[in-house]
Short mmCIF file of C-alpha atoms in Angstrom, two decimals:
data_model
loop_
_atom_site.label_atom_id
_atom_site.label_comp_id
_atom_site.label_asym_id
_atom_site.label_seq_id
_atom_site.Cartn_x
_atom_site.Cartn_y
_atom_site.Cartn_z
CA UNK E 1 0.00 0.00 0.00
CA UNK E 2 2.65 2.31 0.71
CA UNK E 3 4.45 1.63 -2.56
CA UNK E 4 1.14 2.87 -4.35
CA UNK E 5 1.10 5.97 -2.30
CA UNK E 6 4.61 6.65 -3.25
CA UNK E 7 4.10 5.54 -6.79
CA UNK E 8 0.64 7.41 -7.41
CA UNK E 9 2.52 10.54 -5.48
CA UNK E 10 5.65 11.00 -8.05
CA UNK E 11 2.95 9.76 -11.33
CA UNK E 12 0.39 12.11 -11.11
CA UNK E 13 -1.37 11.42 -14.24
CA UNK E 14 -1.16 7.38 -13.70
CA UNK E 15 -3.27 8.84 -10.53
CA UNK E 16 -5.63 10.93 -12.72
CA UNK E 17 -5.90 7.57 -15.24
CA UNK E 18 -6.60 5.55 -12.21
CA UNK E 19 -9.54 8.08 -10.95
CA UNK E 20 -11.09 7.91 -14.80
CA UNK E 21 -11.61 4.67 -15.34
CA UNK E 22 -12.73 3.53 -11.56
CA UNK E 23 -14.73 6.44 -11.51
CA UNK E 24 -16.81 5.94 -14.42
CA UNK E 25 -18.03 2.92 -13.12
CA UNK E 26 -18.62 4.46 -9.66
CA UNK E 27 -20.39 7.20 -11.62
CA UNK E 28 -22.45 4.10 -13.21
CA UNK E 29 -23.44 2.36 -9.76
CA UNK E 30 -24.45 5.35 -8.72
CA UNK E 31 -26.91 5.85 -11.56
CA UNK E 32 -28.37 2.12 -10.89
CA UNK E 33 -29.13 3.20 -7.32
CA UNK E 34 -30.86 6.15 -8.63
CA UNK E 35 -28.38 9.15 -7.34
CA UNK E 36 -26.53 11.67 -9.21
CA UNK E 37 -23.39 9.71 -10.61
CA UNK E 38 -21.39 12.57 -9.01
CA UNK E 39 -22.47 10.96 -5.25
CA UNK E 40 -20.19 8.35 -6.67
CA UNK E 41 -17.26 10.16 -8.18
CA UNK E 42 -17.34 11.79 -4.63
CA UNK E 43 -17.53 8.43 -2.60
CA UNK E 44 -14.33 7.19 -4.53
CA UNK E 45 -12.74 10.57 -4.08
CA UNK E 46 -13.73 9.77 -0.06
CA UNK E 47 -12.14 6.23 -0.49
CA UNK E 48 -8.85 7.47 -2.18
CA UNK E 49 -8.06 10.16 -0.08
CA UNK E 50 -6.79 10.99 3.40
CA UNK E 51 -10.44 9.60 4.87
CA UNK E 52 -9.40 6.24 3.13
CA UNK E 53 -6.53 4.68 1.00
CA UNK E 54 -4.67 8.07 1.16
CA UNK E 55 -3.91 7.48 -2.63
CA UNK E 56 -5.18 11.06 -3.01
CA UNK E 57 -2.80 12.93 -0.45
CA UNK E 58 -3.08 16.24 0.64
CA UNK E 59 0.68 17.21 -1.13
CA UNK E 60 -1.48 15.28 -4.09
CA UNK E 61 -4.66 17.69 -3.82
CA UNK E 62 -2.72 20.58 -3.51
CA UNK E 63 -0.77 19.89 -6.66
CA UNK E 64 -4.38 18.89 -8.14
CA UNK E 65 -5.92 21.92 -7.03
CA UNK E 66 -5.64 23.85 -10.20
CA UNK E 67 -8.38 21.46 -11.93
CA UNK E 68 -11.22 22.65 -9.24
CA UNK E 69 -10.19 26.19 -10.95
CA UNK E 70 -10.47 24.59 -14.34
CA UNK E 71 -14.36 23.25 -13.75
CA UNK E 72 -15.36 26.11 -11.72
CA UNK E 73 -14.48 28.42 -14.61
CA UNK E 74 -16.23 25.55 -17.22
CA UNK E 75 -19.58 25.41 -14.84
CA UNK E 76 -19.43 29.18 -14.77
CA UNK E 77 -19.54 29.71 -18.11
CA UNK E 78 -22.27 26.91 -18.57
CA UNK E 79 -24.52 28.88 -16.42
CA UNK E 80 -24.09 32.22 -18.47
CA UNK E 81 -24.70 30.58 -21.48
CA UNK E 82 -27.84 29.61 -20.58
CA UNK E 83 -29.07 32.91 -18.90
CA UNK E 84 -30.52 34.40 -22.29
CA UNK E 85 -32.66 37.96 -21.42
CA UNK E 86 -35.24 37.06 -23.32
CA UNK E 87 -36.24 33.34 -21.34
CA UNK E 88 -35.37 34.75 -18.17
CA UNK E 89 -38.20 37.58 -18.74
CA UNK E 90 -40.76 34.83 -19.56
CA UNK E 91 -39.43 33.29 -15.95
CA UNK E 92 -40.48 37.01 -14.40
CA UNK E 93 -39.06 39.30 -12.06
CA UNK E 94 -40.18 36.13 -9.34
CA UNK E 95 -36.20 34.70 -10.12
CA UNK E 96 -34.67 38.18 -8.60
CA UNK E 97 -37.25 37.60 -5.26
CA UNK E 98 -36.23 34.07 -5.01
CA UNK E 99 -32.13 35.09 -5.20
CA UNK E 100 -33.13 37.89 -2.21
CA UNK E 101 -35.23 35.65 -0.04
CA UNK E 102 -33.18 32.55 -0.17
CA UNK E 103 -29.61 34.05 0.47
CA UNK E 104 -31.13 36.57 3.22
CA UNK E 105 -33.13 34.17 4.52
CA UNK E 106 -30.05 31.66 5.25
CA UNK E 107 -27.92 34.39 6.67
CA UNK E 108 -30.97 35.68 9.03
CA UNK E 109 -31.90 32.56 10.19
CA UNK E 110 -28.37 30.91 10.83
CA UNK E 111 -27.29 34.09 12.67
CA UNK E 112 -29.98 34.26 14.99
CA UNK E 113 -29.92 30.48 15.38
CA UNK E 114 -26.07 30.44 16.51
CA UNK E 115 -26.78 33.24 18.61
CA UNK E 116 -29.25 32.15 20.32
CA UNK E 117 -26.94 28.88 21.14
CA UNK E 118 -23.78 30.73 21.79
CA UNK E 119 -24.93 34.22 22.85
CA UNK E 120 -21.88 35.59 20.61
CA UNK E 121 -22.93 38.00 18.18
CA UNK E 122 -19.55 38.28 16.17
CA UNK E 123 -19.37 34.05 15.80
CA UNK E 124 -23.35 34.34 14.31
CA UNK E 125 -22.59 36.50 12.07
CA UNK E 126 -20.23 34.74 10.95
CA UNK E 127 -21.77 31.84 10.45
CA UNK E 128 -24.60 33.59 8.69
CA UNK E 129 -21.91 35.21 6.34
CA UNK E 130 -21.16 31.74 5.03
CA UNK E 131 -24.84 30.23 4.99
CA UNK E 132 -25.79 32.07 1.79
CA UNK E 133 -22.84 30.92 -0.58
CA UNK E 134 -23.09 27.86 -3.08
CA UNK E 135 -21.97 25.42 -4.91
CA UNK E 136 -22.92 25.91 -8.32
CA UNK E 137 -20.78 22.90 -9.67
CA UNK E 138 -23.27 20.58 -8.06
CA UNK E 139 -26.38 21.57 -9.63
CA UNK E 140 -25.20 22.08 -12.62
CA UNK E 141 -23.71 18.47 -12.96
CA UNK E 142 -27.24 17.20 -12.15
CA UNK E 143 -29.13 19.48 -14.45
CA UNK E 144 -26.51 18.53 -17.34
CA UNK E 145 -26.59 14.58 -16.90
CA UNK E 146 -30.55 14.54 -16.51
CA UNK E 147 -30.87 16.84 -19.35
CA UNK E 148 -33.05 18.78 -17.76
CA UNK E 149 -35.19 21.75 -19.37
CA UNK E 150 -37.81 23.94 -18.40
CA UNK E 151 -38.74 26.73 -15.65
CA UNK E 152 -37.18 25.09 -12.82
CA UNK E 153 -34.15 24.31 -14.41
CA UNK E 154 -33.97 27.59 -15.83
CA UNK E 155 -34.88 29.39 -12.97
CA UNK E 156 -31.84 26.95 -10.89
CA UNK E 157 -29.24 28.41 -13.31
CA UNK E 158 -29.97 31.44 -12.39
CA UNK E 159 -30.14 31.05 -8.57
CA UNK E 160 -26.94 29.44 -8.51
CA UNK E 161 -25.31 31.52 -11.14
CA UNK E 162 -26.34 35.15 -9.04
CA UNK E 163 -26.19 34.15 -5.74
CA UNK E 164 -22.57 34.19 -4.95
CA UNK E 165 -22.27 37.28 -5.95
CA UNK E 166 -24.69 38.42 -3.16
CA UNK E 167 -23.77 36.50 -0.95
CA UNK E 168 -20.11 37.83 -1.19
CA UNK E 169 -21.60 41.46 -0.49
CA UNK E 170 -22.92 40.10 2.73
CA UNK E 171 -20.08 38.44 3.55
CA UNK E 172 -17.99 41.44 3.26
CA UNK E 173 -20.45 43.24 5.28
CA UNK E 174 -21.06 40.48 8.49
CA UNK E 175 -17.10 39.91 8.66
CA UNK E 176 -16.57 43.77 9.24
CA UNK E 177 -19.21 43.91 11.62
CA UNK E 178 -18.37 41.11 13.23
CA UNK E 179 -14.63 41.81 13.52
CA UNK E 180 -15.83 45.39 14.81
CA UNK E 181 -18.10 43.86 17.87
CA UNK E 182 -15.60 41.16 18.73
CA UNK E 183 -13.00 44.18 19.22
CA UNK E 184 -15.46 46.01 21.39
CA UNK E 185 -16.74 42.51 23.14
CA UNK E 186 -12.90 42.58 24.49
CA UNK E 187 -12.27 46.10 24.81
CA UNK E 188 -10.36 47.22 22.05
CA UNK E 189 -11.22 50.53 20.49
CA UNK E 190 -12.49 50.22 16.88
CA UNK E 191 -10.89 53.35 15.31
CA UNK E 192 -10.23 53.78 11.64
CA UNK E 193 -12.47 52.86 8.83
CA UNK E 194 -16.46 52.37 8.54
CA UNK E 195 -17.87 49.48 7.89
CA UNK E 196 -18.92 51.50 4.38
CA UNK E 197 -15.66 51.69 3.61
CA UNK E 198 -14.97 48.24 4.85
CA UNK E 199 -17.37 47.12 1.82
CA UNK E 200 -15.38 48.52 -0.58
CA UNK E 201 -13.25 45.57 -1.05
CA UNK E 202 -16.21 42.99 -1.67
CA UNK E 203 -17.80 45.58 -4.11
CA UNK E 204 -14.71 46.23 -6.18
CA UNK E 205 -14.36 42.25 -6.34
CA UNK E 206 -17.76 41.99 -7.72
CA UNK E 207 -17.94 44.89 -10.33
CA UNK E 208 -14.45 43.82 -11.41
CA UNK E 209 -15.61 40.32 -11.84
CA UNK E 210 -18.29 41.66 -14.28
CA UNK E 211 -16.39 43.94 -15.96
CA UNK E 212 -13.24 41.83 -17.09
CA UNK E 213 -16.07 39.20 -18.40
CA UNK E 214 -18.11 41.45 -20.22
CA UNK E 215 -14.85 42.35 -22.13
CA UNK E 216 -13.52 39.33 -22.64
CA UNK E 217 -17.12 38.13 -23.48
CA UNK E 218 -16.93 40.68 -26.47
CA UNK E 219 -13.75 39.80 -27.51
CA UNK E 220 -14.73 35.79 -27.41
CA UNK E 221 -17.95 36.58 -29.21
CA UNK E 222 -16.20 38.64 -32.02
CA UNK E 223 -13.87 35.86 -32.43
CA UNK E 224 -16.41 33.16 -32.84
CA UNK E 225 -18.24 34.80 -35.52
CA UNK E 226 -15.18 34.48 -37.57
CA UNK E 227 -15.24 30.68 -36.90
CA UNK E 228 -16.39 27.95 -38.54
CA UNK E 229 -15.39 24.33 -37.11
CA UNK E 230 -16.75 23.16 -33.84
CA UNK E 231 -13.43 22.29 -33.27
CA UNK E 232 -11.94 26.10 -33.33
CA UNK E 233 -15.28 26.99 -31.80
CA UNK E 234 -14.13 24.65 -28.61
CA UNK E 235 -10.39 25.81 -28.89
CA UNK E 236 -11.73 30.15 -28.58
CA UNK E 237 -13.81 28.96 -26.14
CA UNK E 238 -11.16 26.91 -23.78
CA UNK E 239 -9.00 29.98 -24.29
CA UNK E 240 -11.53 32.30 -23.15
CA UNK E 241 -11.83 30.43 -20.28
CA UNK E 242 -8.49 29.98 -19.08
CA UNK E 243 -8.17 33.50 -19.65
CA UNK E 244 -11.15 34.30 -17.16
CA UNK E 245 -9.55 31.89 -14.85
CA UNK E 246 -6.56 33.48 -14.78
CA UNK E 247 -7.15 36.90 -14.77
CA UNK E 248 -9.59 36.30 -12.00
CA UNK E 249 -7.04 34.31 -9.64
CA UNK E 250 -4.28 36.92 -10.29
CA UNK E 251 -6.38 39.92 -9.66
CA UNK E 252 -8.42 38.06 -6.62
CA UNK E 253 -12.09 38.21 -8.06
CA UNK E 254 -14.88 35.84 -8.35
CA UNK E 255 -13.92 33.14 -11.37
CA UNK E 256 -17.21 32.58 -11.32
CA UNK E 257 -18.97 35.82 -12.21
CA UNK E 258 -15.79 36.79 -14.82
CA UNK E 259 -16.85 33.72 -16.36
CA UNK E 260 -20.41 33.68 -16.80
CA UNK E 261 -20.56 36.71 -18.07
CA UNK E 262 -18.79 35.80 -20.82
CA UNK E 263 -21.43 33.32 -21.47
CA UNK E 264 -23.81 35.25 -20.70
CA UNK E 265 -22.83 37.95 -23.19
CA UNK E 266 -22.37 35.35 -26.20
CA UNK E 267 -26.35 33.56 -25.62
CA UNK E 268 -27.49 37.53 -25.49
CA UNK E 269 -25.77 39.01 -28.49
CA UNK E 270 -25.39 35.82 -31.22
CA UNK E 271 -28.51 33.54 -32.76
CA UNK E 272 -29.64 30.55 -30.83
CA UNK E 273 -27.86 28.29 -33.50
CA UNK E 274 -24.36 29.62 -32.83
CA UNK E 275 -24.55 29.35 -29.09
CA UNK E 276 -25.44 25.10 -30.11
CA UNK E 277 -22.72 25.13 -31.78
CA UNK E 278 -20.36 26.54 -29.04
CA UNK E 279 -22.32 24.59 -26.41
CA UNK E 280 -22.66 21.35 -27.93
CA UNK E 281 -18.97 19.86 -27.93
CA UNK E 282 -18.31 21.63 -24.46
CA UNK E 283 -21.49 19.44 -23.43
CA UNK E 284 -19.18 16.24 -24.65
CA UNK E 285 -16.07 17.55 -22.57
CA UNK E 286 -18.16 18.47 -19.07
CA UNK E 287 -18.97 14.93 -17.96
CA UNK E 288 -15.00 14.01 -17.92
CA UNK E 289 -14.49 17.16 -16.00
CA UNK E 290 -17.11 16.80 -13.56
CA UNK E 291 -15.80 13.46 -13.03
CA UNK E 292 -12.38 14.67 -11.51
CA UNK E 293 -13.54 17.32 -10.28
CA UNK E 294 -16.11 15.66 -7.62
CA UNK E 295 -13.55 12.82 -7.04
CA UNK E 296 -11.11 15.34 -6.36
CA UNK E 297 -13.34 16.91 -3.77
CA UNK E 298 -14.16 14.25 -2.49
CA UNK E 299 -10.66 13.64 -1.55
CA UNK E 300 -10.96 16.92 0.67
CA UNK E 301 -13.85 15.18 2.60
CA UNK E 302 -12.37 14.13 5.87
CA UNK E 303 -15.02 11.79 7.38
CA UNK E 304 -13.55 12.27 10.30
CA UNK E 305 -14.53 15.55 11.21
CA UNK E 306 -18.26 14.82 10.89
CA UNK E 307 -17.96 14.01 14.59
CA UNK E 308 -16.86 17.72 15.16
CA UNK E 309 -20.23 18.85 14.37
CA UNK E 310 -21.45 19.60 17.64
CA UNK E 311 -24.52 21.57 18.38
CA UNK E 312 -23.18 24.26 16.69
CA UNK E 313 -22.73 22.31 13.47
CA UNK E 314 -26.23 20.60 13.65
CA UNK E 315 -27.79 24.21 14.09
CA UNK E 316 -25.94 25.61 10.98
CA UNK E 317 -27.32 22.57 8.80
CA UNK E 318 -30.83 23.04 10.08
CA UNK E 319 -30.59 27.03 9.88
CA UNK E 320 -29.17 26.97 6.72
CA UNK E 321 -31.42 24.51 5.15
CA UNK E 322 -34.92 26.13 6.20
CA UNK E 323 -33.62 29.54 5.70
CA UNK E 324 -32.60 28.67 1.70
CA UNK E 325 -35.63 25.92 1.20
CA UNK E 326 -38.20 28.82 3.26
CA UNK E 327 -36.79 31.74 1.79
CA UNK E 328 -36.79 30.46 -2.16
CA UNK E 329 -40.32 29.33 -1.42
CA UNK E 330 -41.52 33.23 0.07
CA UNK E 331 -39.34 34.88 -2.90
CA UNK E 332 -41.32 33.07 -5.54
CA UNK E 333 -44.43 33.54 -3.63
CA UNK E 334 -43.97 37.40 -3.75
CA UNK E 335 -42.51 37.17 -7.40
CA UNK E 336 -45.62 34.76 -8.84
CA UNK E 337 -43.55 32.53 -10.61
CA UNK E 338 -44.14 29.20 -12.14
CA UNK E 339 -45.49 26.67 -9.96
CA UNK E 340 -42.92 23.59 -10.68
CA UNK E 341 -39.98 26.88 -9.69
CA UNK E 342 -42.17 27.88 -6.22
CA UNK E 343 -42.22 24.08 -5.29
CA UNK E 344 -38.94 23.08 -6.10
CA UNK E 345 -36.31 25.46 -6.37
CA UNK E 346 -34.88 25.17 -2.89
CA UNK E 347 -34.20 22.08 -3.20
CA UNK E 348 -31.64 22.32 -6.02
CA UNK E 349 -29.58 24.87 -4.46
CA UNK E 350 -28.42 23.16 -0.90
CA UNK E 351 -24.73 22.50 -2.58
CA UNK E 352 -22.18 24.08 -0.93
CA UNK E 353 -18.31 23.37 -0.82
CA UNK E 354 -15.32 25.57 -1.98
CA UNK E 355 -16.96 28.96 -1.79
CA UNK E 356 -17.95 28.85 1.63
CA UNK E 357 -14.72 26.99 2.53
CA UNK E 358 -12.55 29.96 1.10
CA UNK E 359 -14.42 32.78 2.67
CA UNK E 360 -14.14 30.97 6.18
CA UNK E 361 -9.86 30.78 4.57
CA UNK E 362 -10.57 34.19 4.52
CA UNK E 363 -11.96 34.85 7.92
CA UNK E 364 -8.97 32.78 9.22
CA UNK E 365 -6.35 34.77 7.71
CA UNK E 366 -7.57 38.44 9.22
CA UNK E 367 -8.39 36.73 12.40
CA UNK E 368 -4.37 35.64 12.92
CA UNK E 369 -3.73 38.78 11.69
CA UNK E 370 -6.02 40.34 14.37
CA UNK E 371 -4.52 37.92 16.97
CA UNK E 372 -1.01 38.81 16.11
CA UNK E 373 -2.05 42.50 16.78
CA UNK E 374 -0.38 43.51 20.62
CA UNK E 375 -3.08 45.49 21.74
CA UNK E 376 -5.72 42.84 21.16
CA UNK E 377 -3.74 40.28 22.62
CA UNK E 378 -3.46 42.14 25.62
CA UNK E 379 -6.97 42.40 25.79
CA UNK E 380 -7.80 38.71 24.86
CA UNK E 381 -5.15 37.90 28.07
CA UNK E 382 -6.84 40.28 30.16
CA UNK E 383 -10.85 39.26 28.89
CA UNK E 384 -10.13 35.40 29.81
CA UNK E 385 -8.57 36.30 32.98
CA UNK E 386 -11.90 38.13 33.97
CA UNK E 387 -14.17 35.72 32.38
CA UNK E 388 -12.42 32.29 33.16
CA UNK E 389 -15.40 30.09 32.62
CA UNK E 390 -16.28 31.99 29.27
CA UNK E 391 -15.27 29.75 26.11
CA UNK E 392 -12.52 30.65 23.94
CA UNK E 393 -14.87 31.10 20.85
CA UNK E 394 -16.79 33.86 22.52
CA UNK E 395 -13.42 36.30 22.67
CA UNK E 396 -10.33 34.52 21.37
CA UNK E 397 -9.66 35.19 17.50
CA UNK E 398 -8.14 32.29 17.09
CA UNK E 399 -10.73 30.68 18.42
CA UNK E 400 -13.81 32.12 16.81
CA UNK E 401 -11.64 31.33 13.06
CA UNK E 402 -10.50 27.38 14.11
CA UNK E 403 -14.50 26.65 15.41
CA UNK E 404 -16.08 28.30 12.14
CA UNK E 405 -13.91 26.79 9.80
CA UNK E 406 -14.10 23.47 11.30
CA UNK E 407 -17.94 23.54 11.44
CA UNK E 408 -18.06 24.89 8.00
CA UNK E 409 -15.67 21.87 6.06
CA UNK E 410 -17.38 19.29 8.04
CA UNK E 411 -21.36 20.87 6.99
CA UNK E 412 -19.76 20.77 3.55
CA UNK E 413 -20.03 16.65 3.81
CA UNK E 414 -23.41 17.02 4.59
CA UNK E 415 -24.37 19.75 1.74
CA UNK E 416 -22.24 18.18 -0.85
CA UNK E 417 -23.60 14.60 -0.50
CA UNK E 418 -27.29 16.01 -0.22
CA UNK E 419 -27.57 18.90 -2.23
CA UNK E 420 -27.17 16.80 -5.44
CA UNK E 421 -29.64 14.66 -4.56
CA UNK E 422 -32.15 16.67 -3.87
CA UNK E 423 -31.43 18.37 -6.98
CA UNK E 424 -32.47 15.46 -8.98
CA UNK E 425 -35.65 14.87 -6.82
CA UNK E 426 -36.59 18.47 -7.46
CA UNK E 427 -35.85 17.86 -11.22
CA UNK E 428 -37.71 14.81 -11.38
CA UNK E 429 -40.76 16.00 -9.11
CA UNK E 430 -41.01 19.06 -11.67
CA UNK E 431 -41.02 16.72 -14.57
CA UNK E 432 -37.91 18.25 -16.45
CA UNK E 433 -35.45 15.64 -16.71
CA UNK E 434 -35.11 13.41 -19.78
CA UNK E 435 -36.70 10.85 -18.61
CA UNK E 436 -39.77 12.45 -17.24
CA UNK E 437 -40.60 14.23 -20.24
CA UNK E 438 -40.62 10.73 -22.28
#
């Protein structure tokens, strides 16, 4: 066994060959027990990682990491492409409601949940920072292998596709506030900048993100109208891409938004037959890269930190779950939209994985820096000494960062094995996947 760890750690494609073929047929068996075959890429991820065979090491996933990058920026762009103006009107203004409800809803209801089990203010928030974020890659991977079509899948491409970027504004809002009351819980004065000001950084990320894909959207859309092979059609449209990937990784904005708006732009400004032709040999590529992408992530799954739940954890996963399921049902009650969307859409949108993991990466990060700061240190020394039976996550920096990113990776088992699923059931209840409309 150790020879294959070694052997699988200096071959890394022999790895990736390995993962391809075993997780096809996972992918099948999966399909025969009626799940999403991406439960299955995930389970083998699970059983080749550090949770199992540690095949899949963390040095490994690291050096891997660039292909969760790759899909991300693939999914993205799947999702823009199918956001055309003129279906989404025929959806209503109900879709914008439902995007509202559902991510406010999660952040109210988690916050005031975890307060009202830990009576800290700055760890809610928090927590409800992270409860609105998704995981696009899930849903979409269902929607694409039921080939799905119709309101609710339409109006789940859009959910997923516009709801990071909200929820990133009210992350960057609840982190400043909640750094701001944690300093003041302790005694620190909060000088310096607003929390207006503190927003700046989230908003710039955003409108960035938008811009830099609407140009290279126009630029990718110029260039396909000079094409006429599939197969140059599928080489402009890797390089766009990549480029989106890159330039959003180097300049630290959402890969996400850059590239669905370049999607977005080319279904909104070229015929309906063009966009096929774009679309349809990407459709050929996705399956292979949904494959290693899930079994990759499921790699990152460490089973054993389901145990670490605690109360906290369960309250999250309940919070989160009725806010998103309760709020996507008000939003398309207020917006009127079709039935098979007000029944079902929160049940394709549960996913959640590497955004929410990287914001808490995030939280982490200012928190040491916070920690590291002499004045707050003092005061953290000086707040425990004065409040010895008071837990660490209630003052201590450090703290607060190790609980919520703990909590958050192990919900992320949880979210990533059911989100999927549900996705499907929604599909199927809704009667949009292929095999429903027969």
């Amino acid at each position: 066994m150790a020879a294959l760890q070694s052997l699988f750690a200096s071959e890394p494609f022999l790895l990736l060959g390995v993962i391809l073929i075993i997780g096809h047929y996972c992918g099948k068996l999966a399909q025969r027990a009626k799940l999403p075959s991406l439960i299955g890429f995930m389970l083998l991820g699970v059983a080749l990682g550090p949770s199992g065979l540690d095949w899949v090491s963390e040095a490994t996933q690291t050096h891997f990491s660039f292909l969760a990058d790759l899909a991300l920026g693939f999914v993205a762009f799947a999702i823009g492409s199918e956001l055309s103006l003129k279906e989404l009107r025929n959806l209503g203004g109900g879709v914008i409601s439902v995007i509202f409800a559902e991510s406010f809803g999660a952040f109210i209801l988690v916050t005031v949940a975890v307060y009202l089990l830990t009576h800290s203010l700055p760890l809610a928030l928090l927590f409800g920072a992270l409860a609105p974020a998704s995981a696009p890659a899930g849903t979409v991977a269902v929607i694409q292998e039921c080939r799905a079509r119709g309101p609710l899948t339409k109006a789940l491409y859009a959910v997923v596709g516009f709801d990071d970027g909200l929820a990133i504004l009210i992350f960057g809002f609840s982190a400043a506030l909640a750094k701001r009351l944690l300093l003041q819980d302790i005694g620190v004065t909060t000088g310096g900048e607003s929390l207006l000001m503190a927003m700046r950084g989230p908003l710039l990320e955003i409108v960035m993100s938008l811009v830099i894909g609407a140009v290279l959207g126009v630029l990718f859309t110029l260039i396909i109208t000079l094409l006429k092979s599939p197969r140059d059609m599928l080489i402009a449209t890797f390089g766009a891409v990549f480029i989106g990937i890159g330039l959003s990784i180097h300049w630290h904005l959402s890969l996400i938004l850059t590239n669905m708006v370049i999607g977005f732009i080319l279904v909104n400004t070229r015929r309906n037959s063009l966009v096929k032709q774009v679309s349809a040999p990407l459709e050929e590529i996705m399956p292979l890269i949904f494959l290693l992408f899930f079994s990759l992530a499921g790699a990152h799954l460490k089973i054993a930190d389901l145990p670490k739940l605690g109360f906290v954890g369960i309250v999250y996963i309940i919070g989160r779950t009725v806010g998103l399921m309760g709020g996507a049902r008000l939003g398309a009650a207020i917006g009127k939209v079709h039935p098979s969307v007000k029944k079902y859409v929160g049940m394709g949108i549960l996913s959640q994985a590497g955004v929410a993991i990287g914001l808490s990466l995030m939280i982490i990060k200012e928190f040491e820096e916070l920690a590291a700061r002499t004045d707050v240190a003092a005061a953290v020394t000086s707040y425990a000494a004065a409040h010895p039976a008071a837990a660490l996550f209630l003052y201590n920096p450090l703290a607060i960062s190790a609980a919520l990113i703990t909590t958050v990776t192990a919900t992320c088992i949880v979210f990533e094995i059911a989100g999927p699923i549900l996705t499907k059931i929604a599909l199927t209840k809704a009667g949009e996947t292929a095999a429903t409309r027969e």
